[in-house]
C-alpha positions as CSV (number, residue, x, y, z in Angstrom):
1,X,-20.9,-75.8,-5.0
2,X,-23.6,-73.3,-4.1
3,X,-21.1,-70.5,-4.4
4,X,-20.2,-71.6,-8.0
5,X,-23.9,-71.7,-8.9
6,X,-24.3,-68.1,-7.6
7,X,-21.5,-66.9,-9.8
8,X,-23.0,-68.5,-12.9
9,X,-26.4,-67.0,-12.1
10,X,-24.9,-63.5,-11.8
11,X,-23.0,-64.0,-15.1
12,X,-26.2,-64.9,-16.9
13,X,-28.0,-61.9,-15.4
14,X,-25.2,-59.5,-16.5
15,X,-25.1,-61.1,-20.0
16,X,-28.8,-60.6,-20.5
17,X,-28.7,-57.0,-19.1
18,X,-25.9,-56.0,-21.4
19,X,-27.6,-57.4,-24.5
20,X,-30.9,-55.7,-23.5
21,X,-29.1,-52.3,-23.2
22,X,-27.4,-52.9,-26.6
23,X,-30.7,-53.7,-28.3
24,X,-32.3,-50.6,-26.7
25,X,-29.5,-48.4,-28.0
26,X,-29.8,-49.8,-31.6
27,X,-33.6,-49.3,-31.7
28,X,-33.4,-45.7,-30.4
29,X,-30.2,-44.6,-32.2
30,X,-30.8,-41.4,-34.2
31,X,-30.7,-41.4,-37.9
32,X,-27.8,-39.8,-39.8
33,X,-29.5,-36.4,-39.8
34,X,-29.9,-36.4,-36.1
35,X,-26.5,-37.8,-35.2
36,X,-24.6,-34.5,-35.7
37,X,-27.0,-32.4,-33.6
38,X,-26.9,-35.0,-30.8
39,X,-23.1,-34.9,-30.8
40,X,-23.0,-31.1,-30.7
41,X,-25.5,-31.1,-27.8
42,X,-23.5,-33.6,-25.8
43,X,-20.3,-31.6,-26.4
44,X,-22.1,-28.4,-25.3
45,X,-23.4,-30.0,-22.1
46,X,-19.9,-31.3,-21.3
47,X,-18.4,-27.9,-21.8
48,X,-21.0,-26.3,-19.6
49,X,-20.4,-28.9,-16.9
50,X,-16.7,-28.3,-17.1
51,X,-17.1,-24.5,-16.8
52,X,-19.4,-25.0,-13.8
53,X,-16.9,-27.3,-12.1
54,X,-14.1,-24.8,-12.6
55,X,-16.3,-22.0,-11.1
56,X,-17.2,-24.2,-8.1
57,X,-13.5,-25.1,-7.7
58,X,-12.6,-21.4,-7.7
59,X,-15.3,-20.6,-5.1
60,X,-14.2,-23.5,-2.9
61,X,-10.6,-22.3,-3.0
62,X,-11.7,-18.8,-1.9
63,X,-13.7,-20.2,0.9
64,X,-10.7,-22.2,2.0
65,X,-8.6,-19.0,1.9
66,X,-11.2,-17.1,3.9
67,X,-11.3,-19.8,6.5
68,X,-7.5,-19.5,7.0
69,X,-7.9,-15.7,7.5
70,X,-10.8,-16.1,9.9
71,X,-8.8,-18.7,11.8
72,X,-5.9,-16.2,12.1
73,X,-8.2,-13.4,13.2
74,X,-9.7,-15.6,16.0
75,X,-6.2,-16.2,17.4
76,X,-5.3,-12.5,17.5
77,X,-4.9,-10.8,20.9
78,X,-7.8,-8.6,22.0
79,X,-5.7,-5.5,21.7
80,X,-5.4,-5.9,17.9
81,X,-8.9,-6.9,17.0
82,X,-11.5,-4.6,15.6
83,X,-15.3,-4.4,16.4
84,X,-17.7,-6.5,14.4
85,X,-18.9,-5.3,11.0
86,X,-21.5,-2.6,11.1
87,X,-20.3,-1.2,14.4
88,X,-20.9,2.5,14.4
89,X,-18.1,5.0,14.7
90,X,-17.8,7.8,17.3
91,X,-19.5,11.2,17.1
92,X,-17.1,13.9,16.2
93,X,-16.2,16.3,19.0
94,X,-18.1,19.6,19.2
95,X,-15.1,21.5,18.0
96,X,-15.1,19.6,14.8
97,X,-18.8,20.0,14.0
98,X,-19.7,21.9,10.9
99,X,-21.6,25.1,11.6
100,X,-24.8,25.9,9.9
101,X,-26.7,23.6,7.4
102,X,-24.7,20.7,6.2
103,X,-25.1,17.6,4.0
104,X,-22.5,15.6,6.0
105,X,-24.2,12.3,7.0
106,X,-24.7,11.6,10.7
107,X,-22.1,9.2,12.2
108,X,-23.6,7.6,15.3
109,X,-21.6,7.6,18.5
110,X,-19.9,4.4,19.7
111,X,-16.8,3.3,21.5
112,X,-13.7,4.4,19.7
113,X,-11.7,1.9,17.6
114,X,-8.4,1.3,19.3
115,X,-5.4,3.2,18.0
116,X,-3.8,-0.1,17.0
117,X,-6.8,-1.4,15.1
118,X,-6.2,-3.9,12.3
119,X,-6.1,-2.0,9.0
120,X,-5.8,-4.3,5.9
121,X,-4.2,-3.1,2.7
122,X,-6.4,-4.1,-0.2
123,X,-4.4,-4.4,-3.4
124,X,-6.5,-4.3,-6.6
125,X,-4.8,-6.4,-9.2
126,X,-5.5,-7.7,-12.7
127,X,-3.0,-8.7,-15.4
128,X,0.2,-7.0,-14.3
129,X,2.8,-9.5,-13.2
130,X,4.8,-6.4,-12.0
131,X,2.5,-6.5,-9.0
132,X,5.5,-8.0,-7.3
133,X,7.1,-4.4,-7.2
134,X,4.0,-3.2,-5.3
135,X,3.9,-6.2,-2.9
136,X,7.6,-6.2,-2.2
137,X,7.5,-2.6,-1.0
138,X,4.3,-3.2,1.1
139,X,5.9,-6.2,2.8
140,X,9.3,-4.4,3.2
141,X,7.8,-1.4,4.9
142,X,4.9,-2.7,6.9
143,X,5.6,-2.7,10.6
144,X,3.3,-5.6,11.5
145,X,1.8,-8.4,9.5
146,X,-0.9,-8.8,12.1
147,X,-2.0,-5.1,12.1
148,X,-1.6,-4.6,8.4
149,X,-2.6,-7.8,6.6
150,X,-2.4,-7.6,2.8
151,X,-5.3,-8.8,0.7
152,X,-4.7,-9.0,-3.0
153,X,-7.9,-9.1,-5.0
154,X,-7.3,-10.3,-8.6
155,X,-9.6,-9.8,-11.6
156,X,-9.0,-10.8,-15.2
157,X,-7.9,-14.4,-14.5
158,X,-4.3,-13.7,-15.7
159,X,-2.4,-16.9,-14.9
160,X,1.1,-15.3,-14.7
161,X,-0.1,-12.6,-12.3
162,X,-1.8,-15.3,-10.2
163,X,1.4,-17.3,-10.0
164,X,3.3,-14.2,-8.9
165,X,0.8,-13.5,-6.1
166,X,0.7,-17.2,-5.0
167,X,4.5,-17.0,-4.7
168,X,4.1,-14.8,-1.6
169,X,2.5,-17.7,0.3
170,X,0.9,-16.7,3.6
171,X,2.5,-13.2,3.5
172,X,-0.6,-12.1,1.6
173,X,-4.2,-13.3,1.2
174,X,-5.1,-13.9,-2.5
175,X,-8.8,-13.7,-3.5
176,X,-10.2,-13.8,-7.0
177,X,-13.1,-11.9,-8.5
178,X,-15.3,-14.8,-9.8
179,X,-17.2,-13.0,-12.6
180,X,-14.9,-12.5,-15.6
181,X,-17.7,-12.1,-18.2
182,X,-17.9,-9.0,-20.4
183,X,-20.3,-6.4,-19.3
184,X,-23.2,-5.2,-21.5
185,X,-22.5,-1.5,-22.0
186,X,-24.1,1.3,-24.2
187,X,-23.0,1.2,-27.8
188,X,-21.1,4.5,-27.3
189,X,-19.2,3.1,-24.3
190,X,-17.8,0.0,-25.9
191,X,-14.3,1.4,-25.8
192,X,-14.8,1.9,-22.0
193,X,-15.5,-1.8,-21.2
194,X,-12.3,-1.8,-19.0
195,X,-13.7,1.0,-16.8
196,X,-16.9,-1.0,-16.2
197,X,-14.9,-4.1,-15.2
198,X,-12.8,-2.0,-12.8
199,X,-15.9,-0.6,-11.1
200,X,-17.3,-4.2,-10.8
201,X,-14.0,-5.4,-9.3
202,X,-13.8,-2.6,-6.8
203,X,-17.3,-3.2,-5.6
204,X,-16.7,-6.9,-5.1
205,X,-13.3,-6.5,-3.5
206,X,-14.5,-3.8,-1.0
207,X,-17.5,-5.9,-0.1
208,X,-15.1,-8.8,0.7
209,X,-13.0,-6.6,3.0
210,X,-15.9,-5.1,4.9
211,X,-18.6,-7.8,4.7
212,X,-16.8,-11.1,4.5
213,X,-13.6,-10.3,6.5
214,X,-15.5,-7.7,8.6
215,X,-12.8,-5.2,8.9
216,X,-13.7,-1.6,10.0
217,X,-11.1,0.2,7.9
218,X,-8.9,-0.4,4.9
219,X,-6.2,1.2,2.7
220,X,-6.8,0.7,-1.0
221,X,-3.9,0.6,-3.4
222,X,-3.6,-0.6,-7.0
223,X,-1.1,-3.1,-8.4
224,X,1.0,-0.4,-10.1
225,X,1.7,1.7,-7.0
226,X,4.9,1.9,-5.0
227,X,4.8,3.2,-1.5
228,X,7.1,5.5,0.5
229,X,8.9,4.2,3.6
230,X,6.6,6.0,6.0
231,X,3.4,4.9,4.2
232,X,2.1,2.9,7.1
233,X,3.2,5.5,9.7
234,X,1.2,8.1,7.7
235,X,-2.0,6.1,7.8
236,X,-1.5,5.0,11.4
237,X,-1.3,8.7,12.5
238,X,-4.2,9.9,10.3
239,X,-6.6,7.0,11.1
240,X,-7.8,8.7,14.4
241,X,-8.5,11.9,12.5
242,X,-10.7,10.1,9.9
243,X,-12.4,8.1,12.7
244,X,-13.3,11.1,14.8
245,X,-13.9,14.0,12.3
246,X,-17.3,13.8,10.5
247,X,-16.1,16.4,8.0
248,X,-13.6,13.9,6.6
249,X,-14.3,10.9,4.5
250,X,-10.9,9.7,3.4
251,X,-7.1,10.0,3.8
252,X,-5.1,9.8,0.6
253,X,-1.4,9.2,0.1
254,X,-1.5,11.2,-3.2
255,X,-0.9,14.9,-4.1
256,X,-2.4,15.5,-7.6
257,X,0.1,18.4,-8.0
258,X,3.0,16.4,-6.6
259,X,5.6,16.9,-9.3
260,X,9.1,17.3,-7.8
261,X,9.5,20.9,-8.7
262,X,6.0,21.8,-7.3
263,X,6.3,20.4,-3.8
264,X,8.4,21.4,-0.8
265,X,10.6,18.4,-0.2
266,X,12.2,20.1,2.8
267,X,8.9,19.8,4.6
268,X,7.6,16.3,3.9
269,X,5.6,16.4,7.2
270,X,3.2,19.0,5.8
271,X,-0.4,17.7,5.4
272,X,-3.5,19.4,4.0
273,X,-7.2,19.1,3.7
274,X,-8.6,18.8,0.2
275,X,-12.1,18.7,-1.3
276,X,-10.9,16.7,-4.2
277,X,-11.0,12.9,-3.9
278,X,-7.4,11.9,-4.8
279,X,-7.5,8.1,-4.6
280,X,-4.2,6.3,-5.4
281,X,-3.6,4.9,-2.0
282,X,-6.5,5.9,0.3
283,X,-8.0,5.0,3.6
284,X,-11.7,4.6,4.2
285,X,-13.9,3.3,7.0
286,X,-16.6,0.6,6.9
287,X,-19.4,3.0,7.5
288,X,-18.5,4.9,4.3
289,X,-18.7,1.6,2.4
290,X,-22.1,1.1,4.0
291,X,-23.2,4.4,2.5
292,X,-21.6,3.9,-1.0
293,X,-22.2,0.3,-1.8
294,X,-25.9,0.4,-2.5
295,X,-25.4,3.1,-5.2
296,X,-22.0,2.1,-6.5
297,X,-21.7,3.1,-10.2
298,X,-21.3,0.8,-13.1
299,X,-18.2,2.6,-14.4
300,X,-15.8,5.6,-13.7
301,X,-16.1,5.1,-10.0
302,X,-13.4,7.7,-9.1
303,X,-15.1,10.5,-10.9
304,X,-18.4,9.4,-9.4
305,X,-16.8,9.8,-5.9
306,X,-16.0,13.4,-6.8
307,X,-19.6,14.3,-7.4
308,X,-21.4,16.4,-4.8
309,X,-24.0,13.7,-4.2
310,X,-21.2,11.4,-2.8
311,X,-18.7,13.9,-1.4
312,X,-21.4,15.8,0.6
313,X,-19.1,18.6,1.5
314,X,-16.6,16.3,3.1
315,X,-12.8,16.5,2.7
316,X,-9.8,14.2,2.5
317,X,-6.4,14.5,4.1
318,X,-3.5,14.6,1.5
319,X,0.3,15.1,1.9
320,X,2.5,17.8,0.5
321,X,4.8,15.0,-0.9
322,X,3.1,11.9,-2.1
323,X,3.5,8.6,-0.2
324,X,2.7,6.7,-3.4
325,X,3.9,6.8,-7.0
326,X,2.7,4.9,-10.0
327,X,4.9,2.8,-12.3
328,X,2.0,1.4,-14.3
329,X,2.1,2.9,-17.8
330,X,0.0,0.0,-19.1
331,X,-3.7,0.4,-18.3
332,X,-7.2,1.3,-19.5
333,X,-6.0,4.9,-20.3
334,X,-3.3,3.5,-22.6
335,X,-0.4,5.3,-20.9
336,X,-1.2,8.8,-22.2
337,X,-1.8,10.4,-18.7
338,X,1.2,8.5,-17.3
339,X,3.6,9.9,-19.9
340,X,2.3,13.4,-19.6
341,X,2.1,13.6,-15.8
342,X,2.0,10.6,-13.5
343,X,5.6,9.5,-14.0
344,X,6.8,12.9,-12.7
345,X,5.2,12.6,-9.2
346,X,7.8,12.9,-6.4
347,X,7.7,9.9,-4.0
348,X,8.7,10.9,-0.4
349,X,12.0,9.4,0.7
350,X,12.3,11.0,4.2
351,X,10.7,9.0,7.0
352,X,8.4,11.2,9.0
353,X,7.3,10.0,12.5
354,X,3.7,11.2,12.1
355,X,2.4,9.3,15.1
356,X,4.7,11.4,17.3
357,X,3.3,14.7,15.9
358,X,0.2,16.7,16.9
359,X,-2.1,16.6,13.8
360,X,-4.9,18.6,15.4
361,X,-4.1,21.4,13.0
362,X,-5.9,19.3,10.4
363,X,-9.3,19.5,12.2
364,X,-11.7,21.6,10.1
365,X,-11.9,24.7,12.3
366,X,-8.2,24.8,13.1
367,X,-7.2,24.2,9.5
368,X,-9.5,26.8,8.0
369,X,-8.5,29.4,10.6
370,X,-4.7,29.1,9.9
371,X,-4.8,28.1,6.2
372,X,-7.3,30.8,5.0
373,X,-5.4,33.5,6.9
374,X,-2.1,32.4,5.3
375,X,-3.7,32.4,1.8
376,X,-5.6,35.7,2.0
377,X,-2.8,37.6,3.8
378,X,-0.4,36.7,1.0
379,X,0.1,39.6,-1.4
380,X,-1.7,39.2,-4.7
381,X,0.3,39.1,-7.9
382,X,-0.4,38.7,-11.6
383,X,0.5,35.5,-13.5
384,X,2.8,37.6,-15.7
385,X,4.8,38.7,-12.7
386,X,5.3,35.1,-11.6
387,X,6.3,34.0,-15.1
388,X,8.8,36.8,-15.3
389,X,10.2,35.8,-11.9
390,X,9.4,39.3,-10.5
391,X,8.7,40.4,-6.9
392,X,10.7,37.6,-5.4
393,X,11.0,39.5,-2.2
394,X,7.3,38.9,-1.4
395,X,7.7,35.2,-0.5
396,X,4.4,33.4,-0.6
397,X,2.0,35.0,-3.0
398,X,-1.6,34.6,-4.2
399,X,-2.9,34.5,-7.8
400,X,-6.7,35.2,-7.9
401,X,-9.1,33.7,-10.4
402,X,-12.7,34.6,-10.9
403,X,-14.1,32.1,-13.4
404,X,-13.7,28.7,-14.9
405,X,-11.8,30.1,-17.8
406,X,-9.4,32.2,-15.8
407,X,-8.7,29.2,-13.4
408,X,-7.8,26.9,-16.3
409,X,-5.7,29.6,-18.1
410,X,-3.7,30.4,-14.9
411,X,-3.3,26.8,-13.9
412,X,-2.0,25.8,-17.3
413,X,0.5,28.7,-17.3
414,X,1.8,27.8,-13.9
415,X,2.0,24.0,-14.5
416,X,-0.9,23.1,-12.2
417,X,-3.5,20.4,-13.1
418,X,-6.2,22.4,-14.8
419,X,-9.1,20.0,-15.0
420,X,-12.1,20.3,-12.7
421,X,-14.4,17.6,-11.4
422,X,-17.8,19.0,-10.5
423,X,-16.2,22.3,-10.1
424,X,-13.4,21.1,-7.7
425,X,-9.8,21.6,-8.7
426,X,-7.3,18.8,-8.1
427,X,-5.8,19.1,-4.6
428,X,-8.0,22.2,-4.0
429,X,-9.6,23.2,-0.7
430,X,-12.3,25.9,-0.7
431,X,-11.2,26.4,-4.3
432,X,-7.6,27.1,-3.3
433,X,-4.7,25.2,-4.9
434,X,-1.4,25.4,-3.0
435,X,2.0,24.6,-4.8
436,X,5.5,25.7,-5.4
437,X,6.4,27.7,-8.5
438,X,10.1,28.4,-9.0
439,X,10.8,27.8,-5.4
440,X,8.1,30.0,-3.9
441,X,4.7,29.2,-2.4
442,X,1.8,30.1,-4.6
443,X,-1.9,30.0,-3.8
444,X,-4.2,29.9,-6.8
445,X,-7.3,31.1,-5.1
446,X,-10.8,32.5,-5.7
447,X,-12.0,35.7,-4.1
448,X,-12.1,35.8,-0.3
449,X,-15.9,35.8,-0.4
450,X,-16.0,32.4,-2.2
451,X,-19.5,31.0,-2.2
452,X,-18.8,27.4,-3.0
453,X,-18.1,25.1,-6.0
454,X,-20.1,25.5,-9.2
455,X,-20.6,21.9,-10.6
456,X,-20.9,23.3,-14.1
457,X,-17.2,24.1,-14.0
458,X,-16.0,20.8,-15.5
């Protein structure tokens, strides 16, 4: 009986409370004029809440992905792990030091990274579902999942591309750039909005690799690149050079003058130093990101890298025959550059065992001694003689330029890329561009007493 009384009492309390709330709502209900505004406000708040929930969901998913990667890294054998983030890299040997005044930043001495250090491949992706072509080749050719983990960083929020990447399961790590908002740009840069978003994405993705995942090196590729069979062998062999030589700041898989008729396919093992930042599949170290991140540009990051303030007289390694090729006609440049040039780049198809070769010839002093002697001992000829296929008995020859205008005229006549970035020609070293023309080696070169790049040559 007491139990039944309690139920009745609670029923009365609920009845009174319900009616009190109903009366309160009727007394405070807005009039007709206010009703629409209130409804709109409620809808707006609901939409904001939904957006915030989606953002939090995305961040939680990425944290979950990171946790899986960290868990795998903790389980790796000691021989395949890299030092913690921020660890300094070794002082270059005395034979590699640059003589005289130099702008090259100091790289503190520290224990060397192991030869088999973990080097992730960072794939910059957006809205190309054809990223599968890039990922298929990376997975096909990589010798070790543990040593070369693949991190795909996706911008744009493109669902079809996200599904393609997710389809690879734990073969790759998929992270998503969380800020998809438009960027406020100067009125005369509205058509360049895409370049601003690319720079934002690169900064976020590289920070994830070096600060969140704490890797000490990374190879960066974009979602429209296909790699050569010896892509990983190439970077494995050149990694120690980059690590030890302070006069280097990157290794690139790309030759800007890499059209099939302009490279020596019989010697795919040939490598060069270049003052021009090539990109398009490039290796960098964490200490370079420490240097660049605080001043990273809002747009046009690759040309920014080619400015003297960033390059600081450092060089990159590049191949005679490219180890990447691009299949991405679609992009922020609307395909014009692809149709005119990029689609003709020769992708190496002969595996070169670079790790079995002595690459000490690429050290600054060694390379300059042999390369400059080869260039300036080559007989000088006129462009007209080359175009007329004359003096073929001379073998390798040199065409000398003396100004911005003569360089551009000779380059255009011989089929070489004729644009200059802060005075540096594509694939050039000390102003010298090396290529094949009608089967013979040609050096398009400044005078022997070259005094350095003129940034006004652009």
